[in-house]
């Protein structure tokens, strides 16, 4: 057994067991600190794991010391450790943001279960990324989804309940589809371990069972990924959830779904099956393209700012689907880059909105009026995050769009490149609406003496904003890792 | 047939009863397929606890369904496509009970051949669930814990205002009371048996927790929950659920710190088989405690809201 192996388990187990510990101790202060501590410890572990995987290659850990495929295997390769780092970093920042924001939005009696559910959601996501076992993936998907439904329902607007219920319905259907898919694969191969599946599947590729299993898995993951037209749960869920939850889900949970999609299509089934024998590539490209245009158009006409950003998320997921559908190495690189950068921008944007709503309450476009002067730091964060969303050069968003266009041109799909540009213009339109409201609209009359959000809220927001700028200027880190991970996935590299 | 009847019904009370029957039939089906443990769970959870919970919900919402304004076409289309895909998928699948099927050829033989030797429990299902794939079971335990949390977040459990025994809701049902009084000790005893005998026969912590909780729920239904809440206060249950999960995770951590892998029970004692025994015993106990506490919490969450409009 190799030395850093236990880290891969601890990164999941710590938040997983911290959740019941919060409930057992039953003090809000303890829950708050525990979440913060666990969040940052996980991020530190993820960083170490990434370094180890980069240096020594994939890491495997047999749980219960039962050798795979009999026992469950934890397996981290470049792709896994890269996504794990994004998820844990965002989680840590969101947990740092949480105390003030949760105090404002959640009644005191519910704060402990709320923190506990936050920890469970994070643990579930980490578990999905680290595991090398298909059924284990489903179990952790259930943990994180269930916790997310509960978290979304805690929004102060009554509509949060309905949004959460809708997500529950669609999410459960998605999970069931994934389970059926895994069941079909088990029926044909007798194994649940992903590596083992990848080895044993080619022999039975030509059966209807495997094809149906693939279809079920793809649709199920598509529901979790909120790929157009399976995105209907997402806008309201993000719009009515508490600020912390919107930020956490928008920045991590759909990204993990993208990861699962990549893992199954490229690793378990293999590129040849997914894109040559099955028409996944063209389906993803088509749905991605339609999703980009339609969701961006809808976003332009939204009045509720959180809903606007939620629709923008659907559009951004469309970019990722498109990039995955290109099925060449640049495409996968673009998908991975956008996964990272979109987590940064949406994390920054939703947290900035959380800071604004901490002072203002419900966020309609109108209620932003004049905030540019009254809350300069939060508003500036919103603007920079927005520019990154559009893909303006010095921001991270530009880099991923650049690779996306490169990937599209490389495979000869130049109309897609135009489409990506059109999507960016639409993004510019809705981001401009925010800027206009915040800086140029006349402040609402009345006794609205609004001051800047407290420093504890601003720090995590600006950490993400600066990350947006940093990764836009210094691309060696993200592009390097994404390219190596993409090479590993597409089978061209070690 | 029961499922179709359940969809057509608008009287939700009847729907709940039909669901109960459906679950019991499914349990019979599982039994036929030699999946005793699954049948057991289905009977205890599907036919038993779920029915009670749905009934408590009905007390809050009212008995009849309002006419839905949605068009049934899109759901029907989705269901048809899904069903067709399922049938399509099974066309090439190995036949039921075919010994040459991949599911019986690859991983399973080792469980059957060396399960007894490596884990030491005659019930192979327990060996797979609690040891070979024990980490999945830890995950499932946390799913249940999360469900309990979700109910707490959504409904909250308000302790009964007066902690003294309430007026009993079924004062005139002397026969029912007598039957319940006789049944409860048996149910509880059976729960304990299933908990501690899971290594040898069908059952384990999950089923035991449900059965044990059923005993208390039964009492609560007939004699009012004031009494039950005096024995099992909700804040205590919350902690009990947490303890159950932590016990399971704790076993894993102990084996990790003893230099083994996470959940490697061999590390718990000098003799690997004894370690496996101890590990499985503790883990099942954790599952049982957690499931019991969560089911009780959910029951209270519904029943304590009865008084409100």
PDB file of N, CA, C and O in Angstrom, chain B residues 247-275:
ATOM      1  N   UNK B 247     -20.411   5.165  14.810  1.00  0.00           N
ATOM      2  CA  UNK B 247     -19.915   3.850  15.198  1.00  0.00           C
ATOM      3  C   UNK B 247     -19.359   3.126  13.967  1.00  0.00           C
ATOM      4  O   UNK B 247     -18.259   2.577  13.991  1.00  0.00           O
ATOM      5  N   UNK B 248     -20.155   3.168  12.893  1.00  0.00           N
ATOM      6  CA  UNK B 248     -19.713   2.519  11.648  1.00  0.00           C
ATOM      7  C   UNK B 248     -18.408   3.151  11.158  1.00  0.00           C
ATOM      8  O   UNK B 248     -17.407   2.463  10.920  1.00  0.00           O
ATOM      9  N   UNK B 249     -18.434   4.476  11.037  1.00  0.00           N
ATOM     10  CA  UNK B 249     -17.238   5.160  10.555  1.00  0.00           C
ATOM     11  C   UNK B 249     -16.071   4.959  11.502  1.00  0.00           C
ATOM     12  O   UNK B 249     -14.927   4.827  11.071  1.00  0.00           O
ATOM     13  N   UNK B 250     -16.383   4.918  12.806  1.00  0.00           N
ATOM     14  CA  UNK B 250     -15.330   4.755  13.798  1.00  0.00           C
ATOM     15  C   UNK B 250     -14.604   3.441  13.624  1.00  0.00           C
ATOM     16  O   UNK B 250     -13.368   3.376  13.712  1.00  0.00           O
ATOM     17  N   UNK B 251     -15.362   2.381  13.357  1.00  0.00           N
ATOM     18  CA  UNK B 251     -14.734   1.080  13.119  1.00  0.00           C
ATOM     19  C   UNK B 251     -13.742   1.197  11.964  1.00  0.00           C
ATOM     20  O   UNK B 251     -12.612   0.703  12.029  1.00  0.00           O
ATOM     21  N   UNK B 252     -14.201   1.904  10.898  1.00  0.00           N
ATOM     22  CA  UNK B 252     -13.316   2.098   9.759  1.00  0.00           C
ATOM     23  C   UNK B 252     -12.059   2.858  10.138  1.00  0.00           C
ATOM     24  O   UNK B 252     -10.948   2.480   9.773  1.00  0.00           O
ATOM     25  N   UNK B 253     -12.229   3.915  10.927  1.00  0.00           N
ATOM     26  CA  UNK B 253     -11.079   4.735  11.290  1.00  0.00           C
ATOM     27  C   UNK B 253     -10.112   3.972  12.172  1.00  0.00           C
ATOM     28  O   UNK B 253      -8.897   4.082  12.014  1.00  0.00           O
ATOM     29  N   UNK B 254     -10.663   3.170  13.104  1.00  0.00           N
ATOM     30  CA  UNK B 254      -9.787   2.386  13.976  1.00  0.00           C
ATOM     31  C   UNK B 254      -8.912   1.465  13.141  1.00  0.00           C
ATOM     32  O   UNK B 254      -7.692   1.390  13.327  1.00  0.00           O
ATOM     33  N   UNK B 255      -9.551   0.787  12.160  1.00  0.00           N
ATOM     34  CA  UNK B 255      -8.727  -0.120  11.354  1.00  0.00           C
ATOM     35  C   UNK B 255      -7.720   0.660  10.514  1.00  0.00           C
ATOM     36  O   UNK B 255      -6.616   0.179  10.242  1.00  0.00           O
ATOM     37  N   UNK B 256      -8.087   1.890  10.134  1.00  0.00           N
ATOM     38  CA  UNK B 256      -7.141   2.711   9.372  1.00  0.00           C
ATOM     39  C   UNK B 256      -5.940   3.077  10.243  1.00  0.00           C
ATOM     40  O   UNK B 256      -4.785   2.969   9.833  1.00  0.00           O
ATOM     41  N   UNK B 257      -6.228   3.468  11.498  1.00  0.00           N
ATOM     42  CA  UNK B 257      -5.135   3.905  12.360  1.00  0.00           C
ATOM     43  C   UNK B 257      -4.312   2.736  12.885  1.00  0.00           C
ATOM     44  O   UNK B 257      -3.220   2.914  13.381  1.00  0.00           O
ATOM     45  N   UNK B 258      -4.872   1.537  12.804  1.00  0.00           N
ATOM     46  CA  UNK B 258      -4.068   0.390  13.197  1.00  0.00           C
ATOM     47  C   UNK B 258      -3.162  -0.061  12.060  1.00  0.00           C
ATOM     48  O   UNK B 258      -2.571  -1.147  12.121  1.00  0.00           O
ATOM     49  N   UNK B 259      -3.129   0.698  11.023  1.00  0.00           N
ATOM     50  CA  UNK B 259      -2.182   0.401   9.956  1.00  0.00           C
ATOM     51  C   UNK B 259      -2.779  -0.361   8.799  1.00  0.00           C
ATOM     52  O   UNK B 259      -2.090  -0.704   7.849  1.00  0.00           O
ATOM     53  N   UNK B 260      -4.074  -0.661   8.862  1.00  0.00           N
ATOM     54  CA  UNK B 260      -4.705  -1.376   7.753  1.00  0.00           C
ATOM     55  C   UNK B 260      -5.375  -0.393   6.821  1.00  0.00           C
ATOM     56  O   UNK B 260      -5.118   0.804   6.867  1.00  0.00           O
ATOM     57  N   UNK B 261      -6.236  -0.918   5.967  1.00  0.00           N
ATOM     58  CA  UNK B 261      -7.012  -0.055   5.101  1.00  0.00           C
ATOM     59  C   UNK B 261      -8.270   0.362   5.840  1.00  0.00           C
ATOM     60  O   UNK B 261      -8.600  -0.200   6.879  1.00  0.00           O
ATOM     61  N   UNK B 262      -8.959   1.362   5.289  1.00  0.00           N
ATOM     62  CA  UNK B 262     -10.212   1.798   5.890  1.00  0.00           C
ATOM     63  C   UNK B 262     -11.222   0.646   5.833  1.00  0.00           C
ATOM     64  O   UNK B 262     -11.404   0.028   4.798  1.00  0.00           O
ATOM     65  N   UNK B 263     -11.839   0.347   6.985  1.00  0.00           N
ATOM     66  CA  UNK B 263     -12.820  -0.736   7.099  1.00  0.00           C
ATOM     67  C   UNK B 263     -12.201  -2.118   6.920  1.00  0.00           C
ATOM     68  O   UNK B 263     -12.884  -3.061   6.548  1.00  0.00           O
ATOM     69  N   UNK B 264     -10.904  -2.234   7.178  1.00  0.00           N
ATOM     70  CA  UNK B 264     -10.276  -3.559   7.120  1.00  0.00           C
ATOM     71  C   UNK B 264     -10.422  -4.198   8.499  1.00  0.00           C
ATOM     72  O   UNK B 264      -9.643  -3.941   9.397  1.00  0.00           O
ATOM     73  N   UNK B 265     -11.454  -5.043   8.656  1.00  0.00           N
ATOM     74  CA  UNK B 265     -11.768  -5.567   9.990  1.00  0.00           C
ATOM     75  C   UNK B 265     -10.691  -6.516  10.507  1.00  0.00           C
ATOM     76  O   UNK B 265     -10.650  -6.788  11.694  1.00  0.00           O
ATOM     77  N   UNK B 266      -9.861  -7.027   9.604  1.00  0.00           N
ATOM     78  CA  UNK B 266      -8.802  -7.933  10.052  1.00  0.00           C
ATOM     79  C   UNK B 266      -7.941  -7.285  11.136  1.00  0.00           C
ATOM     80  O   UNK B 266      -7.342  -7.965  11.956  1.00  0.00           O
ATOM     81  N   UNK B 267      -7.902  -5.949  11.109  1.00  0.00           N
ATOM     82  CA  UNK B 267      -7.024  -5.255  12.037  1.00  0.00           C
ATOM     83  C   UNK B 267      -7.590  -5.163  13.441  1.00  0.00           C
ATOM     84  O   UNK B 267      -6.901  -4.764  14.362  1.00  0.00           O
ATOM     85  N   UNK B 268      -8.879  -5.508  13.594  1.00  0.00           N
ATOM     86  CA  UNK B 268      -9.529  -5.239  14.881  1.00  0.00           C
ATOM     87  C   UNK B 268      -9.128  -6.232  15.955  1.00  0.00           C
ATOM     88  O   UNK B 268      -9.261  -5.967  17.132  1.00  0.00           O
ATOM     89  N   UNK B 269      -8.685  -7.401  15.557  1.00  0.00           N
ATOM     90  CA  UNK B 269      -8.267  -8.384  16.551  1.00  0.00           C
ATOM     91  C   UNK B 269      -7.043  -9.096  16.003  1.00  0.00           C
ATOM     92  O   UNK B 269      -6.691  -8.940  14.833  1.00  0.00           O
ATOM     93  N   UNK B 270      -6.403  -9.885  16.844  1.00  0.00           N
ATOM     94  CA  UNK B 270      -5.197 -10.562  16.380  1.00  0.00           C
ATOM     95  C   UNK B 270      -5.534 -11.620  15.340  1.00  0.00           C
ATOM     96  O   UNK B 270      -4.816 -11.799  14.368  1.00  0.00           O
ATOM     97  N   UNK B 271      -6.670 -12.281  15.551  1.00  0.00           N
ATOM     98  CA  UNK B 271      -7.106 -13.299  14.597  1.00  0.00           C
ATOM     99  C   UNK B 271      -8.036 -12.643  13.565  1.00  0.00           C
ATOM    100  O   UNK B 271      -9.017 -12.005  13.949  1.00  0.00           O
ATOM    101  N   UNK B 272      -7.696 -12.752  12.276  1.00  0.00           N
ATOM    102  CA  UNK B 272      -8.498 -12.042  11.272  1.00  0.00           C
ATOM    103  C   UNK B 272      -9.982 -12.384  11.329  1.00  0.00           C
ATOM    104  O   UNK B 272     -10.828 -11.498  11.201  1.00  0.00           O
ATOM    105  N   UNK B 273     -10.306 -13.679  11.551  1.00  0.00           N
ATOM    106  CA  UNK B 273     -11.717 -14.053  11.550  1.00  0.00           C
ATOM    107  C   UNK B 273     -12.439 -13.403  12.728  1.00  0.00           C
ATOM    108  O   UNK B 273     -13.548 -12.862  12.589  1.00  0.00           O
ATOM    109  N   UNK B 274     -11.785 -13.415  13.894  1.00  0.00           N
ATOM    110  CA  UNK B 274     -12.384 -12.765  15.052  1.00  0.00           C
ATOM    111  C   UNK B 274     -12.562 -11.276  14.774  1.00  0.00           C
ATOM    112  O   UNK B 274     -13.577 -10.674  15.139  1.00  0.00           O
ATOM    113  N   UNK B 275     -11.573 -10.690  14.102  1.00  0.00           N
ATOM    114  CA  UNK B 275     -11.670  -9.272  13.747  1.00  0.00           C
ATOM    115  C   UNK B 275     -12.854  -9.015  12.842  1.00  0.00           C
ATOM    116  O   UNK B 275     -13.622  -8.085  13.059  1.00  0.00           O
TER     117      UNK B 275
END
